[in-house]
Short mmCIF file of N, CA, C and O in Angstrom, two decimals:
data_model
loop_
_atom_site.label_atom_id
_atom_site.label_comp_id
_atom_site.label_asym_id
_atom_site.label_seq_id
_atom_site.Cartn_x
_atom_site.Cartn_y
_atom_site.Cartn_z
N MET U 297 0.84 -1.17 0.00
CA MET U 297 0.00 0.00 0.00
C MET U 297 0.89 1.24 0.00
O MET U 297 1.89 1.29 0.68
N THR U 298 0.45 2.23 -0.75
CA THR U 298 1.19 3.49 -0.86
C THR U 298 0.53 4.54 0.02
O THR U 298 -0.68 4.66 0.05
N THR U 299 1.34 5.29 0.74
CA THR U 299 0.85 6.39 1.55
C THR U 299 0.95 7.69 0.75
O THR U 299 1.97 7.96 0.13
N VAL U 300 -0.11 8.46 0.78
CA VAL U 300 -0.14 9.76 0.10
C VAL U 300 -0.30 10.83 1.16
O VAL U 300 -1.19 10.75 2.00
N SER U 301 0.55 11.82 1.12
CA SER U 301 0.45 12.94 2.06
C SER U 301 -0.33 14.07 1.40
O SER U 301 -0.07 14.42 0.24
N LEU U 302 -1.27 14.63 2.15
CA LEU U 302 -2.08 15.74 1.67
C LEU U 302 -2.00 16.89 2.66
O LEU U 302 -1.93 16.66 3.86
N THR U 303 -2.07 18.10 2.15
CA THR U 303 -2.17 19.26 3.03
C THR U 303 -3.60 19.32 3.56
O THR U 303 -4.51 18.66 3.03
N LEU U 304 -3.82 20.12 4.57
CA LEU U 304 -5.18 20.29 5.09
C LEU U 304 -6.11 20.88 4.04
O LEU U 304 -7.28 20.49 3.95
N ASP U 305 -5.61 21.80 3.24
CA ASP U 305 -6.43 22.36 2.17
C ASP U 305 -6.80 21.29 1.14
O ASP U 305 -7.93 21.27 0.64
N GLU U 306 -5.87 20.40 0.83
CA GLU U 306 -6.16 19.31 -0.10
C GLU U 306 -7.18 18.33 0.48
O GLU U 306 -8.05 17.83 -0.24
N ILE U 307 -7.08 18.07 1.77
CA ILE U 307 -8.05 17.19 2.44
C ILE U 307 -9.43 17.82 2.38
O ILE U 307 -10.41 17.15 2.03
N TYR U 308 -9.52 19.10 2.70
CA TYR U 308 -10.80 19.82 2.63
C TYR U 308 -11.38 19.75 1.23
O TYR U 308 -12.55 19.41 1.04
N ASP U 309 -10.56 20.05 0.23
CA ASP U 309 -11.02 20.06 -1.15
C ASP U 309 -11.46 18.67 -1.61
O ASP U 309 -12.50 18.51 -2.24
N LEU U 310 -10.70 17.65 -1.27
CA LEU U 310 -11.05 16.28 -1.63
C LEU U 310 -12.38 15.88 -1.00
O LEU U 310 -13.26 15.33 -1.67
N ALA U 311 -12.54 16.17 0.27
CA ALA U 311 -13.79 15.82 0.96
C ALA U 311 -14.97 16.57 0.35
O ALA U 311 -16.02 15.98 0.07
N LYS U 312 -14.81 17.86 0.10
CA LYS U 312 -15.90 18.67 -0.46
C LYS U 312 -16.29 18.18 -1.86
O LYS U 312 -17.47 18.00 -2.15
N ARG U 313 -15.31 17.93 -2.70
CA ARG U 313 -15.59 17.46 -4.06
C ARG U 313 -16.25 16.08 -4.03
O ARG U 313 -17.19 15.81 -4.79
N THR U 314 -15.77 15.21 -3.16
CA THR U 314 -16.34 13.86 -3.05
C THR U 314 -17.80 13.93 -2.60
O THR U 314 -18.66 13.24 -3.14
N LEU U 315 -18.07 14.74 -1.62
CA LEU U 315 -19.43 14.86 -1.10
C LEU U 315 -20.38 15.48 -2.12
O LEU U 315 -21.50 14.99 -2.31
N THR U 316 -19.96 16.53 -2.80
CA THR U 316 -20.84 17.14 -3.79
C THR U 316 -21.07 16.19 -4.97
O THR U 316 -22.18 16.10 -5.48
N PHE U 317 -20.05 15.45 -5.36
CA PHE U 317 -20.20 14.49 -6.45
C PHE U 317 -21.22 13.41 -6.09
O PHE U 317 -21.89 12.87 -6.96
N ASN U 318 -21.34 13.12 -4.80
CA ASN U 318 -22.22 12.04 -4.35
C ASN U 318 -23.54 12.52 -3.77
O ASN U 318 -24.23 11.75 -3.10
N GLY U 319 -23.91 13.78 -4.01
CA GLY U 319 -25.25 14.21 -3.66
C GLY U 319 -25.41 15.28 -2.61
O GLY U 319 -26.53 15.66 -2.30
N CYS U 320 -24.33 15.78 -2.06
CA CYS U 320 -24.44 16.87 -1.09
C CYS U 320 -24.52 18.20 -1.82
O CYS U 320 -23.87 18.39 -2.84
N ASP U 321 -25.30 19.12 -1.24
CA ASP U 321 -25.24 20.47 -1.76
C ASP U 321 -23.97 21.12 -1.20
O ASP U 321 -23.30 20.57 -0.33
N ILE U 322 -23.64 22.28 -1.69
CA ILE U 322 -22.38 22.92 -1.32
C ILE U 322 -22.32 23.26 0.17
O ILE U 322 -21.28 23.11 0.80
N THR U 323 -23.44 23.69 0.75
CA THR U 323 -23.45 24.07 2.17
C THR U 323 -23.13 22.87 3.05
O THR U 323 -22.29 22.95 3.95
N ASN U 324 -23.81 21.75 2.82
CA ASN U 324 -23.56 20.55 3.62
C ASN U 324 -22.17 19.98 3.35
O ASN U 324 -21.48 19.56 4.28
N ALA U 325 -21.75 19.99 2.10
CA ALA U 325 -20.43 19.46 1.76
C ALA U 325 -19.33 20.27 2.43
O ALA U 325 -18.37 19.70 2.97
N GLU U 326 -19.46 21.59 2.43
CA GLU U 326 -18.45 22.44 3.08
C GLU U 326 -18.41 22.20 4.58
O GLU U 326 -17.33 22.16 5.19
N SER U 327 -19.56 22.03 5.19
CA SER U 327 -19.63 21.79 6.63
C SER U 327 -18.93 20.48 7.01
O SER U 327 -18.12 20.43 7.93
N VAL U 328 -19.24 19.43 6.29
CA VAL U 328 -18.63 18.13 6.58
C VAL U 328 -17.14 18.16 6.24
O VAL U 328 -16.32 17.64 7.00
N ALA U 329 -16.78 18.79 5.14
CA ALA U 329 -15.38 18.88 4.75
C ALA U 329 -14.56 19.63 5.79
O ALA U 329 -13.42 19.25 6.09
N ARG U 330 -15.13 20.67 6.38
CA ARG U 330 -14.44 21.39 7.46
C ARG U 330 -14.20 20.46 8.65
O ARG U 330 -13.11 20.44 9.23
N THR U 331 -15.22 19.70 9.01
CA THR U 331 -15.11 18.79 10.15
C THR U 331 -14.06 17.71 9.87
O THR U 331 -13.22 17.40 10.73
N VAL U 332 -14.08 17.16 8.67
CA VAL U 332 -13.12 16.12 8.29
C VAL U 332 -11.69 16.66 8.32
O VAL U 332 -10.79 16.04 8.90
N SER U 333 -11.47 17.82 7.73
CA SER U 333 -10.12 18.36 7.68
C SER U 333 -9.63 18.79 9.07
O SER U 333 -8.45 18.61 9.40
N ARG U 334 -10.51 19.29 9.91
CA ARG U 334 -10.11 19.67 11.27
C ARG U 334 -9.83 18.44 12.13
O ARG U 334 -8.93 18.47 12.97
N ALA U 335 -10.57 17.37 11.91
CA ALA U 335 -10.29 16.12 12.62
C ALA U 335 -8.90 15.61 12.25
O ALA U 335 -8.13 15.18 13.11
N GLU U 336 -8.57 15.67 10.97
CA GLU U 336 -7.24 15.26 10.52
C GLU U 336 -6.17 16.17 11.14
O GLU U 336 -5.15 15.69 11.63
N ARG U 337 -6.43 17.45 11.15
CA ARG U 337 -5.49 18.41 11.74
C ARG U 337 -5.22 18.12 13.21
O ARG U 337 -4.09 18.19 13.69
N ASP U 338 -6.28 17.76 13.92
CA ASP U 338 -6.19 17.54 15.35
C ASP U 338 -5.74 16.13 15.72
O ASP U 338 -5.66 15.80 16.91
N GLY U 339 -5.50 15.29 14.72
CA GLY U 339 -5.04 13.93 14.99
C GLY U 339 -6.14 12.94 15.32
O GLY U 339 -5.87 11.82 15.74
N SER U 340 -7.38 13.34 15.14
CA SER U 340 -8.52 12.46 15.39
C SER U 340 -8.90 11.79 14.07
O SER U 340 -9.98 12.02 13.52
N ILE U 341 -7.99 10.96 13.58
CA ILE U 341 -8.17 10.40 12.24
C ILE U 341 -9.40 9.52 12.11
O ILE U 341 -9.93 9.35 11.03
N SER U 342 -9.90 8.99 13.24
CA SER U 342 -11.11 8.17 13.17
C SER U 342 -12.33 9.00 12.79
O SER U 342 -13.39 8.45 12.48
N HIS U 343 -12.21 10.33 12.83
CA HIS U 343 -13.31 11.21 12.44
C HIS U 343 -12.93 12.09 11.26
O HIS U 343 -13.62 13.06 10.95
N GLY U 344 -11.84 11.73 10.59
CA GLY U 344 -11.38 12.47 9.42
C GLY U 344 -11.73 11.74 8.14
O GLY U 344 -12.85 11.26 7.95
N LEU U 345 -10.74 11.62 7.27
CA LEU U 345 -10.95 10.95 5.99
C LEU U 345 -11.43 9.51 6.14
O LEU U 345 -12.11 8.99 5.26
N PHE U 346 -11.09 8.90 7.25
CA PHE U 346 -11.53 7.54 7.55
C PHE U 346 -13.04 7.40 7.41
O PHE U 346 -13.55 6.35 7.02
N ARG U 347 -13.77 8.45 7.71
CA ARG U 347 -15.25 8.43 7.67
C ARG U 347 -15.84 8.62 6.27
O ARG U 347 -17.01 8.34 6.05
N MET U 348 -15.06 9.10 5.34
CA MET U 348 -15.60 9.43 4.02
C MET U 348 -16.28 8.26 3.29
O MET U 348 -17.36 8.46 2.73
N PRO U 349 -15.71 7.06 3.28
CA PRO U 349 -16.42 5.96 2.61
C PRO U 349 -17.82 5.71 3.18
O PRO U 349 -18.77 5.45 2.44
N GLY U 350 -17.97 5.84 4.49
CA GLY U 350 -19.27 5.67 5.12
C GLY U 350 -20.23 6.79 4.74
O GLY U 350 -21.41 6.55 4.50
N TYR U 351 -19.72 8.03 4.69
CA TYR U 351 -20.56 9.15 4.28
C TYR U 351 -21.05 8.96 2.85
O TYR U 351 -22.22 9.18 2.54
N VAL U 352 -20.14 8.54 1.98
CA VAL U 352 -20.51 8.33 0.57
C VAL U 352 -21.53 7.20 0.45
O VAL U 352 -22.52 7.33 -0.27
N ALA U 353 -21.31 6.12 1.17
CA ALA U 353 -22.26 5.00 1.13
C ALA U 353 -23.64 5.44 1.60
O ALA U 353 -24.66 5.05 1.01
N SER U 354 -23.68 6.26 2.65
CA SER U 354 -24.97 6.75 3.16
C SER U 354 -25.66 7.67 2.16
O SER U 354 -26.88 7.62 2.00
N LEU U 355 -24.90 8.50 1.47
CA LEU U 355 -25.48 9.37 0.45
C LEU U 355 -26.01 8.55 -0.73
O LEU U 355 -27.12 8.77 -1.20
N ARG U 356 -25.22 7.60 -1.17
CA ARG U 356 -25.62 6.80 -2.34
C ARG U 356 -26.84 5.93 -2.05
O ARG U 356 -27.66 5.70 -2.94
N SER U 357 -26.94 5.43 -0.82
CA SER U 357 -28.07 4.56 -0.47
C SER U 357 -29.30 5.36 -0.07
O SER U 357 -30.34 4.78 0.22
N LYS U 358 -29.15 6.67 -0.01
CA LYS U 358 -30.23 7.59 0.39
C LYS U 358 -30.57 7.50 1.88
O LYS U 358 -31.60 7.99 2.32
N LYS U 359 -29.68 6.90 2.68
CA LYS U 359 -29.87 6.91 4.14
C LYS U 359 -29.59 8.29 4.70
O LYS U 359 -30.08 8.64 5.76
N ALA U 360 -28.76 9.04 4.00
CA ALA U 360 -28.47 10.42 4.39
C ALA U 360 -28.95 11.35 3.27
O ALA U 360 -28.81 11.03 2.10
N ASN U 361 -29.52 12.48 3.66
CA ASN U 361 -30.01 13.47 2.71
C ASN U 361 -28.97 14.58 2.59
O ASN U 361 -28.83 15.41 3.49
N GLY U 362 -28.25 14.58 1.50
CA GLY U 362 -27.19 15.55 1.29
C GLY U 362 -27.64 16.97 1.02
O GLY U 362 -26.83 17.88 0.98
N ILE U 363 -28.95 17.15 0.86
CA ILE U 363 -29.46 18.50 0.62
C ILE U 363 -30.41 18.97 1.73
O ILE U 363 -31.18 19.89 1.56
N ALA U 364 -30.32 18.29 2.87
CA ALA U 364 -31.18 18.64 4.01
C ALA U 364 -30.88 20.06 4.48
O ALA U 364 -29.75 20.54 4.41
N LYS U 365 -31.92 20.73 4.93
CA LYS U 365 -31.81 22.09 5.47
C LYS U 365 -32.32 22.05 6.91
O LYS U 365 -33.52 22.16 7.16
N PRO U 366 -31.41 21.85 7.88
CA PRO U 366 -31.84 21.77 9.28
C PRO U 366 -32.56 23.04 9.73
O PRO U 366 -32.22 24.14 9.31
N LYS U 367 -33.55 22.86 10.59
CA LYS U 367 -34.30 23.99 11.15
C LYS U 367 -34.37 23.82 12.66
O LYS U 367 -34.59 22.72 13.16
N ILE U 368 -34.23 24.91 13.37
CA ILE U 368 -34.36 24.91 14.83
C ILE U 368 -35.84 25.01 15.16
O ILE U 368 -36.52 25.94 14.73
N LYS U 369 -36.34 24.04 15.92
CA LYS U 369 -37.75 24.05 16.29
C LYS U 369 -37.97 24.65 17.68
O LYS U 369 -39.02 25.20 17.96
N GLU U 370 -36.98 24.50 18.53
CA GLU U 370 -37.16 24.96 19.91
C GLU U 370 -35.81 25.43 20.45
O GLU U 370 -34.81 24.76 20.30
N LEU U 371 -35.82 26.58 21.05
CA LEU U 371 -34.62 27.10 21.70
C LEU U 371 -34.76 26.97 23.19
O LEU U 371 -35.83 27.20 23.75
N THR U 372 -33.70 26.59 23.84
CA THR U 372 -33.69 26.48 25.28
C THR U 372 -32.95 27.69 25.85
O THR U 372 -31.86 28.02 25.42
N GLN U 373 -33.55 28.34 26.81
CA GLN U 373 -32.95 29.50 27.47
C GLN U 373 -32.01 29.02 28.56
O GLN U 373 -32.31 28.09 29.29
N ASN U 374 -30.85 29.67 28.68
CA ASN U 374 -29.96 29.38 29.81
C ASN U 374 -30.53 30.03 31.06
O ASN U 374 -30.99 31.16 31.03
N ALA U 375 -30.49 29.30 32.16
CA ALA U 375 -31.05 29.82 33.41
C ALA U 375 -30.09 30.76 34.09
O ALA U 375 -28.94 30.75 33.97
#
C-alpha cells in the first residue's frame, strides 16, 4: 500500500468534491469537509478521511439526505 500525504487544504477540497459528487449540496459538503479536515489536523483520524467511505455509502443509499436544510424548532434558554 502506498501512503499519500495531503495538506489540510487538499483534504478539505477532496472531501468537499467527493461529497458534492455524491449528492451533497455545497453548504452541507463544506460543513462536513471542514469537520473532516479539522479532525485530521487535530489527529482524530477516526473522524477524518476515515469516515468518508461511510458518508458516501450513506449518500448513495439515500440513508443520508445531502441537501437537508436543518431547522431549529425549539430554543432552550440558559437559566
